[in-house]
Amino acid sequence: MNTIGERSRRLRRLKDWTAAELGERMASLGIPWDRSIVANLENGRRKSVSVSEWLALAVALDVAPVHLLVPPEGGRYRPTPKLEYDAGTVRAWIRGEEPLPGVDPRTFRVEAPEGEWSDPDLPEQAQSENGATRHLLAGIEQARAAGLTEEQVVNWVRGAWRLSDAFEKGAEGGGER
C-alpha cells in the first residue's frame, strides 16, 4: 500500500495542482523534487520517502503529517510489516495520544514533555502518578548511568521519603527551624 503517494495525489488534486506545481512547492521548501518524482511517488514506482520529504510534503499540502501516513477513512493499517491495527488506533498513537495495544500507558507517556499530555477523564491522582512516574524513571536512568544498584536506589528513595515526611510534620506542627 502506497498511502503517502495515494494521499499526496488526492490532496494535490483537491488543490487543483499539477505534479509539476507540487514539485516546485517541495523545491521551494528545500526538497529537490520535480514533476517526475511526484508522479513516481503517486504511481507507486517510488516506494518510500525520507522523514524530511514526508514533513515537507505535509507542509506543501497544508496537512498534518499523520494525514499523509494513515488514511483518515479508517480500516486497518500496518505500522510495521508484522503489526496491524485499526487505522484510528494508529493515528492516535502517531499523534502521541494513545499507546498501541499491549503497550504500558505509563511507559508510553513518560517521554511526553511535561504538561503536553493530559487526559481530562483520568482522575487527578492518576495524572499526578503519571508525572511522578516520568520523574522516577528519569531518576532511575541517571542512577543506572552512575552505576548505582537497585538496592541503593530503593534505600535512597526510602530515606528521602522519610526526610520529606519529617519536614512535612515539622511544618504542620509549627516546629522550630
Coordinates of N, CA, C and O in Angstrom, one line a residue:
M1 N 0.8 -1.2 0.0 CA 0.0 0.0 0.0 C 0.9 1.2 0.0 O 1.8 1.4 0.8
N2 N 0.6 2.1 -0.9 CA 1.4 3.4 -1.0 C 0.6 4.5 -0.5 O 0.1 5.4 -1.2
T3 N 0.3 4.5 0.8 CA -0.5 5.5 1.4 C -0.1 6.9 1.2 O -0.9 7.8 0.8
I4 N 1.2 7.2 1.4 CA 1.7 8.6 1.2 C 1.5 9.1 -0.2 O 1.0 10.2 -0.5
G5 N 1.8 8.2 -1.2 CA 1.6 8.5 -2.6 C 0.1 8.8 -2.9 O -0.3 9.7 -3.6
E6 N -0.8 7.9 -2.5 CA -2.2 8.0 -2.7 C -2.8 9.3 -2.1 O -3.5 10.0 -2.7
R7 N -2.4 9.5 -0.8 CA -2.9 10.7 -0.2 C -2.3 12.0 -0.8 O -3.1 13.0 -1.0
S8 N -1.1 11.9 -1.2 CA -0.5 13.1 -1.9 C -1.3 13.4 -3.2 O -1.6 14.6 -3.4
R9 N -1.6 12.4 -4.0 CA -2.3 12.6 -5.2 C -3.7 13.2 -4.9 O -4.1 14.2 -5.5
R10 N -4.4 12.7 -3.9 CA -5.7 13.2 -3.6 C -5.7 14.6 -3.1 O -6.4 15.5 -3.6
L11 N -4.7 14.9 -2.2 CA -4.6 16.3 -1.7 C -4.2 17.3 -2.8 O -4.6 18.4 -2.8
R12 N -3.2 16.8 -3.6 CA -2.8 17.7 -4.7 C -3.9 18.0 -5.6 O -4.1 19.2 -6.0
R13 N -4.7 17.1 -6.0 CA -5.8 17.3 -6.9 C -6.9 18.2 -6.2 O -7.5 19.0 -6.9
L14 N -7.1 18.1 -4.9 CA -8.0 19.0 -4.2 C -7.6 20.4 -4.3 O -8.4 21.3 -4.4
K15 N -6.3 20.6 -4.4 CA -5.7 22.0 -4.5 C -5.7 22.4 -6.0 O -5.3 23.5 -6.3
D16 N -6.0 21.5 -6.9 CA -6.0 21.7 -8.3 C -4.6 22.1 -8.8 O -4.4 22.9 -9.6
W17 N -3.6 21.3 -8.2 CA -2.2 21.5 -8.6 C -1.8 20.4 -9.6 O -2.3 19.2 -9.5
T18 N -0.9 20.7 -10.5 CA -0.3 19.6 -11.3 C 0.9 19.0 -10.4 O 1.3 19.6 -9.4
A19 N 1.4 17.9 -10.9 CA 2.5 17.3 -10.3 C 3.7 18.2 -10.3 O 4.5 18.3 -9.4
A20 N 3.9 18.9 -11.4 CA 5.0 19.9 -11.5 C 4.8 21.0 -10.5 O 5.8 21.4 -9.9
E21 N 3.6 21.5 -10.2 CA 3.4 22.5 -9.2 C 3.8 22.0 -7.8 O 4.4 22.8 -7.0
L22 N 3.4 20.8 -7.5 CA 3.8 20.2 -6.2 C 5.3 20.1 -6.1 O 5.9 20.4 -5.1
G23 N 5.9 19.6 -7.2 CA 7.4 19.5 -7.2 C 8.0 20.9 -7.0 O 9.0 21.0 -6.2
E24 N 7.5 21.9 -7.6 CA 8.0 23.3 -7.4 C 7.9 23.7 -5.9 O 8.8 24.3 -5.3
R25 N 6.7 23.4 -5.3 CA 6.5 23.8 -3.9 C 7.4 23.0 -3.0 O 8.0 23.6 -2.1
M26 N 7.7 21.7 -3.3 CA 8.6 21.0 -2.5 C 10.0 21.6 -2.6 O 10.7 21.7 -1.6
A27 N 10.4 22.0 -3.9 CA 11.7 22.6 -4.1 C 11.9 23.9 -3.3 O 12.9 24.2 -2.7
S28 N 10.8 24.6 -3.2 CA 10.8 25.9 -2.5 C 11.0 25.7 -1.0 O 11.4 26.6 -0.3
L29 N 10.7 24.5 -0.5 CA 10.8 24.1 0.9 C 12.2 23.5 1.1 O 12.4 23.0 2.3
G30 N 13.0 23.4 0.1 CA 14.3 22.8 0.3 C 14.4 21.3 -0.1 O 15.5 20.7 0.2
I31 N 13.4 20.7 -0.6 CA 13.4 19.3 -1.1 C 13.5 19.3 -2.6 O 12.5 19.8 -3.2
P32 N 14.5 18.9 -3.2 CA 14.7 19.0 -4.7 C 13.8 18.0 -5.4 O 14.3 17.0 -6.0
W33 N 12.6 18.3 -5.5 CA 11.6 17.4 -6.2 C 11.2 18.1 -7.5 O 11.3 19.4 -7.6
D34 N 10.7 17.3 -8.4 CA 10.2 17.8 -9.7 C 9.0 17.0 -10.0 O 8.5 16.1 -9.3
R35 N 8.4 17.2 -11.2 CA 7.2 16.5 -11.6 C 7.4 15.0 -11.6 O 6.5 14.3 -11.2
S36 N 8.5 14.5 -12.1 CA 8.7 13.1 -12.2 C 8.8 12.4 -10.9 O 8.3 11.3 -10.7
I37 N 9.4 13.1 -9.9 CA 9.4 12.5 -8.5 C 8.0 12.4 -7.9 O 7.7 11.4 -7.4
V38 N 7.2 13.5 -8.1 CA 5.9 13.4 -7.6 C 5.1 12.3 -8.3 O 4.4 11.5 -7.7
A39 N 5.2 12.2 -9.6 CA 4.5 11.2 -10.4 C 4.9 9.8 -10.0 O 4.1 8.9 -9.8
N40 N 6.2 9.6 -9.8 CA 6.7 8.3 -9.3 C 6.1 7.9 -8.0 O 5.8 6.7 -7.7
L41 N 6.1 8.9 -7.1 CA 5.5 8.6 -5.7 C 4.1 8.3 -5.8 O 3.6 7.3 -5.3
E42 N 3.3 9.1 -6.5 CA 1.9 8.9 -6.6 C 1.5 7.6 -7.4 O 0.4 7.0 -7.1
N43 N 2.3 7.2 -8.3 CA 2.0 6.0 -9.1 C 2.6 4.7 -8.5 O 2.4 3.6 -9.0
G44 N 3.3 4.8 -7.3 CA 3.8 3.7 -6.7 C 5.1 3.2 -7.1 O 5.7 2.2 -6.7
R45 N 5.7 3.9 -8.1 CA 7.1 3.5 -8.6 C 8.1 3.9 -7.5 O 9.1 3.2 -7.5
R46 N 7.9 4.9 -6.8 CA 8.8 5.3 -5.7 C 8.1 4.8 -4.5 O 7.0 5.2 -4.1
K47 N 8.8 3.9 -3.8 CA 8.2 3.2 -2.6 C 8.3 3.9 -1.3 O 7.6 3.5 -0.4
S48 N 9.2 4.8 -1.2 CA 9.4 5.4 0.2 C 9.8 6.9 0.0 O 10.2 7.4 -1.0
V49 N 9.7 7.6 1.1 CA 10.1 9.0 1.3 C 10.9 9.1 2.6 O 10.7 8.3 3.5
S50 N 11.8 10.0 2.6 CA 12.6 10.3 3.9 C 11.6 11.0 4.8 O 10.6 11.6 4.4
V51 N 12.0 11.1 6.1 CA 11.2 11.8 7.0 C 11.2 13.3 6.6 O 10.1 13.9 6.7
S52 N 12.3 13.9 6.2 CA 12.3 15.3 5.7 C 11.3 15.5 4.6 O 10.6 16.5 4.5
E53 N 11.3 14.6 3.6 CA 10.4 14.7 2.5 C 8.9 14.6 2.9 O 8.1 15.3 2.5
W54 N 8.7 13.6 3.9 CA 7.3 13.4 4.4 C 6.8 14.7 5.1 O 5.7 15.2 4.8
L55 N 7.7 15.3 5.9 CA 7.3 16.5 6.6 C 7.1 17.7 5.7 O 6.1 18.5 5.8
A56 N 8.0 17.8 4.7 CA 7.9 18.9 3.7 C 6.6 18.7 2.9 O 5.9 19.7 2.5
L57 N 6.3 17.5 2.5 CA 5.1 17.2 1.7 C 3.9 17.6 2.5 O 2.9 18.2 2.0
A58 N 3.9 17.4 3.8 CA 2.7 17.8 4.7 C 2.6 19.3 4.7 O 1.5 19.9 4.6
V59 N 3.8 20.0 4.8 CA 3.8 21.5 4.8 C 3.2 22.0 3.4 O 2.4 22.8 3.3
A60 N 3.7 21.4 2.3 CA 3.3 21.8 1.0 C 1.8 21.6 0.8 O 1.2 22.4 0.1
L61 N 1.3 20.5 1.3 CA -0.1 20.2 1.1 C -1.0 20.8 2.2 O -2.2 20.5 2.2
D62 N -0.5 21.5 3.1 CA -1.2 22.1 4.2 C -2.0 21.1 5.1 O -3.2 21.3 5.5
V63 N -1.3 20.0 5.4 CA -2.0 19.0 6.3 C -1.0 18.5 7.4 O 0.2 18.7 7.2
A64 N -1.5 17.9 8.4 CA -0.7 17.3 9.4 C 0.0 16.1 8.8 O -0.6 15.4 8.0
P65 N 1.2 15.8 9.2 CA 1.9 14.7 8.6 C 1.1 13.3 8.8 O 1.2 12.5 7.9
V66 N 0.4 13.2 9.9 CA -0.3 12.0 10.1 C -1.3 11.7 9.0 O -1.6 10.6 8.6
H67 N -1.9 12.8 8.4 CA -2.9 12.7 7.3 C -2.3 12.1 6.0 O -3.1 11.7 5.2
L68 N -1.0 12.2 5.9 CA -0.4 11.6 4.7 C 0.0 10.1 5.0 O 0.0 9.3 4.1
L69 N 0.2 9.8 6.2 CA 0.7 8.5 6.6 C -0.4 7.5 6.8 O -0.2 6.3 6.3
V70 N -1.4 7.8 7.4 CA -2.5 6.9 7.7 C -3.8 7.4 7.1 O -4.2 8.5 7.5
P71 N -4.5 6.6 6.3 CA -5.7 7.1 5.7 C -6.8 7.5 6.7 O -7.0 6.8 7.7
P72 N -7.4 8.7 6.6 CA -8.4 9.1 7.5 C -9.7 8.3 7.4 O -10.6 8.3 8.3
E73 N -9.9 7.5 6.3 CA -11.1 6.8 6.1 C -11.3 5.6 7.0 O -12.4 5.0 7.1
G74 N -10.3 5.2 7.8 CA -10.4 4.1 8.7 C -9.9 2.8 8.1 O -9.0 2.9 7.3
G75 N -10.4 1.7 8.5 CA -9.9 0.4 8.1 C -8.8 0.0 8.9 O -8.6 0.4 10.0
R76 N -8.0 -0.9 8.3 CA -6.8 -1.4 9.0 C -5.5 -0.8 8.5 O -5.5 -0.4 7.3
Y77 N -4.5 -0.7 9.3 CA -3.2 -0.1 8.9 C -2.1 -0.9 9.6 O -2.2 -1.3 10.7
R78 N -1.0 -1.1 8.8 CA 0.2 -1.8 9.3 C 1.3 -0.8 9.6 O 2.0 -0.3 8.7
P79 N 1.6 -0.5 10.9 CA 2.7 0.4 11.2 C 4.1 -0.3 10.9 O 5.1 0.4 10.8
T80 N 4.1 -1.6 11.0 CA 5.2 -2.4 10.7 C 4.7 -3.6 9.8 O 3.5 -3.9 9.9
P81 N 5.6 -4.3 9.1 CA 5.1 -5.4 8.3 C 4.3 -6.5 9.1 O 3.5 -7.2 8.6
K82 N 4.6 -6.6 10.4 CA 4.0 -7.7 11.2 C 3.0 -7.3 12.2 O 2.4 -8.1 12.9
L83 N 2.7 -6.0 12.2 CA 1.7 -5.5 13.1 C 0.6 -4.8 12.3 O 0.8 -4.0 11.4
E84 N -0.7 -5.1 12.7 CA -1.8 -4.4 12.1 C -2.9 -4.0 13.1 O -3.2 -4.8 14.0
Y85 N -3.3 -2.8 13.0 CA -4.3 -2.3 13.9 C -5.4 -1.5 13.1 O -5.2 -1.1 12.0
D86 N -6.4 -1.1 13.9 CA -7.4 -0.2 13.3 C -6.7 1.1 13.0 O -5.8 1.6 13.8
A87 N -7.0 1.7 11.9 CA -6.3 3.0 11.5 C -6.4 4.1 12.5 O -5.5 4.8 12.7
G88 N -7.6 4.2 13.1 CA -7.8 5.2 14.2 C -6.9 5.0 15.4 O -6.4 6.0 15.9
T89 N -6.6 3.8 15.7 CA -5.7 3.5 16.8 C -4.3 3.9 16.4 O -3.6 4.5 17.2
V90 N -3.9 3.7 15.2 CA -2.5 4.0 14.7 C -2.4 5.6 14.7 O -1.4 6.1 15.1
R91 N -3.5 6.2 14.2 CA -3.4 7.7 14.1 C -3.3 8.3 15.5 O -2.5 9.2 15.7
A92 N -4.0 7.8 16.5 CA -3.9 8.3 17.9 C -2.5 8.0 18.4 O -1.9 8.8 19.1
W93 N -1.9 6.9 18.1 CA -0.5 6.5 18.5 C 0.5 7.5 17.9 O 1.3 8.1 18.6
I94 N 0.4 7.8 16.6 CA 1.3 8.7 16.0 C 1.2 10.1 16.5 O 2.2 10.8 16.7
R95 N 0.0 10.5 16.9 CA -0.2 11.8 17.5 C 0.2 11.9 18.9 O 0.3 12.9 19.6
G96 N 0.6 10.7 19.5 CA 1.1 10.7 20.9 C -0.1 10.7 21.9 O 0.1 10.9 23.1
E97 N -1.3 10.4 21.4 CA -2.5 10.4 22.3 C -2.7 9.1 23.0 O -3.1 9.2 24.2
E98 N -2.4 8.0 22.4 CA -2.7 6.7 23.0 C -1.6 5.7 22.6 O -1.1 5.8 21.5
P99 N -1.2 4.8 23.5 CA -0.3 3.8 23.1 C -1.0 2.7 22.2 O -2.2 2.6 22.2
L100 N -0.1 2.0 21.5 CA -0.7 0.9 20.7 C -1.1 -0.2 21.7 O -0.6 -0.3 22.9
P101 N -2.0 -1.1 21.4 CA -2.5 -2.2 22.3 C -1.3 -3.0 22.7 O -0.4 -3.3 22.0
G102 N -1.3 -3.3 24.0 CA -0.2 -4.1 24.6 C 0.9 -3.3 25.2 O 1.9 -3.8 25.8
V103 N 0.9 -2.0 25.0 CA 2.0 -1.1 25.5 C 1.5 -0.5 26.8 O 0.4 -0.1 27.0
D104 N 2.4 -0.5 27.8 CA 2.1 0.1 29.1 C 1.9 1.6 28.9 O 2.8 2.3 28.5
P105 N 0.7 2.1 29.2 CA 0.4 3.5 29.0 C 1.4 4.4 29.8 O 1.7 5.5 29.3
R106 N 1.8 4.0 31.0 CA 2.7 4.9 31.8 C 4.0 5.0 31.1 O 4.6 6.1 31.0
T107 N 4.6 3.9 30.6 CA 5.8 3.9 29.8 C 5.7 4.8 28.6 O 6.5 5.6 28.3
F108 N 4.6 4.6 27.9 CA 4.3 5.4 26.7 C 4.3 6.9 26.9 O 4.9 7.7 26.2
R109 N 3.8 7.3 28.1 CA 3.6 8.7 28.3 C 4.9 9.4 29.0 O 5.0 10.6 29.1
V110 N 5.8 8.5 29.4 CA 7.0 9.1 30.1 C 7.7 10.0 29.2 O 8.3 11.0 29.7
E111 N 7.8 9.8 28.0 CA 8.6 10.6 27.1 C 7.9 11.9 26.6 O 8.5 12.7 26.0
A112 N 6.6 12.0 27.0 CA 5.9 13.2 26.6 C 6.4 14.4 27.4 O 6.6 14.2 28.6
P113 N 6.7 15.5 26.8 CA 7.2 16.7 27.5 C 6.2 17.0 28.6 O 5.0 16.9 28.5
E114 N 6.7 17.5 29.7 CA 5.9 17.9 30.9 C 4.8 18.9 30.4 O 5.0 19.8 29.7
G115 N 3.6 18.6 30.8 CA 2.5 19.5 30.5 C 1.9 19.2 29.1 O 0.8 19.8 28.8
E116 N 2.5 18.4 28.3 CA 2.0 18.2 26.9 C 0.8 17.2 26.9 O -0.1 17.3 26.1
W117 N 0.9 16.2 27.8 CA -0.1 15.2 27.8 C -1.0 15.3 29.0 O -0.5 15.5 30.1
S118 N -2.3 15.3 28.8 CA -3.2 15.2 29.9 C -4.5 14.5 29.4 O -4.8 14.5 28.2
D119 N -5.2 13.9 30.3 CA -6.4 13.2 29.9 C -7.5 13.7 30.9 O -7.4 13.3 32.1
P120 N -8.4 14.5 30.4 CA -9.4 15.0 31.4 C -10.3 14.0 32.1 O -10.8 14.2 33.1
D121 N -10.3 12.8 31.5 CA -11.1 11.7 32.1 C -10.3 10.9 33.1 O -10.9 10.1 33.8
L122 N -9.0 11.2 33.2 CA -8.2 10.5 34.2 C -8.3 11.2 35.5 O -8.2 12.4 35.6
P123 N -8.5 10.5 36.6 CA -8.6 11.1 37.9 C -7.3 11.9 38.2 O -6.2 11.6 37.7
E124 N -7.4 12.9 39.1 CA -6.3 13.8 39.4 C -5.1 13.0 40.0 O -4.0 13.2 39.7
Q125 N -5.5 11.9 40.8 CA -4.4 11.1 41.4 C -3.6 10.4 40.3 O -2.4 10.4 40.3
A126 N -4.3 9.9 39.3 CA -3.6 9.2 38.2 C -2.7 10.2 37.4 O -1.6 9.9 36.9
Q127 N -3.2 11.4 37.2 CA -2.4 12.5 36.5 C -1.1 12.7 37.3 O -0.1 12.8 36.7
S128 N -1.2 12.8 38.6 CA -0.1 13.0 39.4 C 0.9 11.8 39.3 O 2.1 12.0 39.3
E129 N 0.3 10.6 39.3 CA 1.1 9.4 39.2 C 1.9 9.4 37.9 O 3.1 9.0 37.9
N130 N 1.3 9.8 36.8 CA 2.0 9.9 35.5 C 3.2 10.8 35.6 O 4.3 10.5 35.1
G131 N 3.0 12.0 36.3 CA 4.1 12.9 36.4 C 5.2 12.3 37.3 O 6.4 12.4 37.0
A132 N 4.8 11.7 38.4 CA 5.8 11.1 39.3 C 6.5 9.9 38.6 O 7.7 9.8 38.7
T133 N 5.8 9.1 37.8 CA 6.4 8.1 37.0 C 7.5 8.6 36.1 O 8.6 8.1 36.0
R134 N 7.1 9.7 35.4 CA 8.1 10.3 34.4 C 9.4 10.7 35.2 O 10.5 10.4 34.7
H135 N 9.2 11.4 36.3 CA 10.4 11.8 37.1 C 11.2 10.6 37.7 O 12.4 10.6 37.7
L136 N 10.5 9.7 38.2 CA 11.1 8.5 38.8 C 11.9 7.7 37.7 O 13.1 7.3 38.0
L137 N 11.3 7.5 36.6 CA 12.1 6.8 35.5 C 13.3 7.6 35.0 O 14.3 7.0 34.8
A138 N 13.2 8.9 35.0 CA 14.4 9.7 34.6 C 15.4 9.5 35.7 O 16.6 9.4 35.3
G139 N 15.0 9.5 36.9 CA 16.0 9.4 38.0 C 16.6 8.0 38.0 O 17.8 7.8 38.3
I140 N 15.9 7.0 37.7 CA 16.4 5.6 37.6 C 17.4 5.5 36.5 O 18.5 4.9 36.7
E141 N 17.1 6.1 35.4 CA 18.1 6.1 34.3 C 19.4 6.8 34.7 O 20.5 6.3 34.4
Q142 N 19.3 7.9 35.4 CA 20.5 8.6 35.9 C 21.3 7.7 36.9 O 22.5 7.7 36.9
A143 N 20.5 7.1 37.8 CA 21.1 6.2 38.8 C 21.9 5.0 38.1 O 23.0 4.7 38.5
R144 N 21.3 4.4 37.1 CA 21.9 3.4 36.4 C 23.2 3.9 35.7 O 24.2 3.2 35.7
A145 N 23.1 5.0 35.1 CA 24.3 5.6 34.4 C 25.4 5.9 35.5 O 26.6 5.8 35.1
A146 N 25.0 6.2 36.7 CA 26.0 6.4 37.7 C 26.6 5.1 38.4 O 27.4 5.1 39.2
G147 N 26.0 4.0 37.9 CA 26.4 2.7 38.4 C 25.8 2.2 39.8 O 26.3 1.3 40.4
L148 N 24.7 2.9 40.2 CA 24.0 2.5 41.4 C 23.2 1.2 41.2 O 22.7 1.0 40.1
T149 N 23.1 0.5 42.3 CA 22.3 -0.8 42.2 C 20.8 -0.4 42.6 O 20.5 0.7 43.1
E150 N 20.0 -1.4 42.3 CA 18.5 -1.2 42.6 C 18.4 -1.0 44.1 O 17.6 -0.1 44.6
E151 N 19.1 -1.8 44.9 CA 19.0 -1.7 46.4 C 19.4 -0.3 46.8 O 18.8 0.3 47.7
Q152 N 20.5 0.2 46.3 CA 21.0 1.6 46.7 C 19.9 2.6 46.3 O 19.7 3.5 47.2
V153 N 19.3 2.5 45.2 CA 18.3 3.5 44.8 C 17.1 3.4 45.7 O 16.5 4.4 46.2
V154 N 16.6 2.2 46.0 CA 15.4 2.0 46.8 C 15.7 2.5 48.2 O 14.9 3.2 48.8
N155 N 16.9 2.2 48.8 CA 17.3 2.8 50.1 C 17.3 4.3 50.1 O 16.9 4.9 51.0
W156 N 17.8 4.9 49.0 CA 17.9 6.3 48.9 C 16.5 6.9 48.9 O 16.1 7.9 49.6
V157 N 15.6 6.3 48.1 CA 14.2 6.8 48.0 C 13.5 6.7 49.3 O 12.8 7.6 49.8
R158 N 13.7 5.5 50.1 CA 13.1 5.4 51.4 C 13.6 6.5 52.3 O 12.8 7.1 53.1
G159 N 14.9 6.8 52.3 CA 15.4 7.8 53.1 C 14.9 9.2 52.8 O 14.5 10.0 53.7
A160 N 14.8 9.5 51.5 CA 14.2 10.8 51.0 C 12.8 10.9 51.4 O 12.3 11.9 51.8
W161 N 12.0 9.8 51.4 CA 10.6 9.8 51.7 C 10.5 10.1 53.2 O 9.7 10.9 53.6
R162 N 11.3 9.5 54.0 CA 11.2 9.7 55.5 C 11.6 11.2 55.8 O 11.0 11.8 56.7
L163 N 12.6 11.7 55.1 CA 13.0 13.0 55.3 C 11.9 14.0 54.9 O 11.6 15.0 55.7
S164 N 11.2 13.7 53.8 CA 10.1 14.5 53.4 C 9.0 14.5 54.4 O 8.4 15.6 54.7
D165 N 8.7 13.3 54.9 CA 7.7 13.2 56.0 C 8.1 14.0 57.2 O 7.2 14.7 57.8
A166 N 9.3 14.0 57.6 CA 9.8 14.7 58.8 C 9.6 16.2 58.6 O 9.2 17.0 59.5
F167 N 10.0 16.7 57.4 CA 9.8 18.1 57.1 C 8.4 18.5 57.1 O 8.0 19.6 57.6
E168 N 7.5 17.7 56.5 CA 6.1 17.9 56.4 C 5.5 18.0 57.8 O 4.7 18.9 58.2
K169 N 5.9 17.1 58.7 CA 5.3 17.1 60.1 C 5.9 18.3 60.8 O 5.1 18.9 61.6
G170 N 7.1 18.7 60.6 CA 7.7 19.8 61.3 C 6.9 21.1 60.8 O 6.6 22.0 61.6
A171 N 6.6 21.2 59.6 CA 5.9 22.4 59.1 C 4.5 22.4 59.6 O 4.0 23.5 59.9
E172 N 3.8 21.3 59.7 CA 2.4 21.3 60.2 C 2.4 21.6 61.7 O 1.5 22.2 62.1
G173 N 3.4 21.1 62.4 CA 3.4 21.3 63.9 C 4.0 22.7 64.3 O 4.0 23.0 65.4
G174 N 4.4 23.4 63.3 CA 5.0 24.7 63.6 C 6.3 24.6 64.4 O 6.6 25.4 65.2
G175 N 7.0 23.5 64.1 CA 8.2 23.2 64.9 C 9.3 24.3 64.6 O 9.2 25.1 63.7
E176 N 10.3 24.2 65.5 CA 11.4 25.2 65.3 C 12.2 24.9 64.1 O 12.3 23.7 63.7
R177 N 12.9 25.9 63.6 CA 13.7 25.7 62.5 C 15.1 26.0 62.8 O 15.6 26.7 63.5

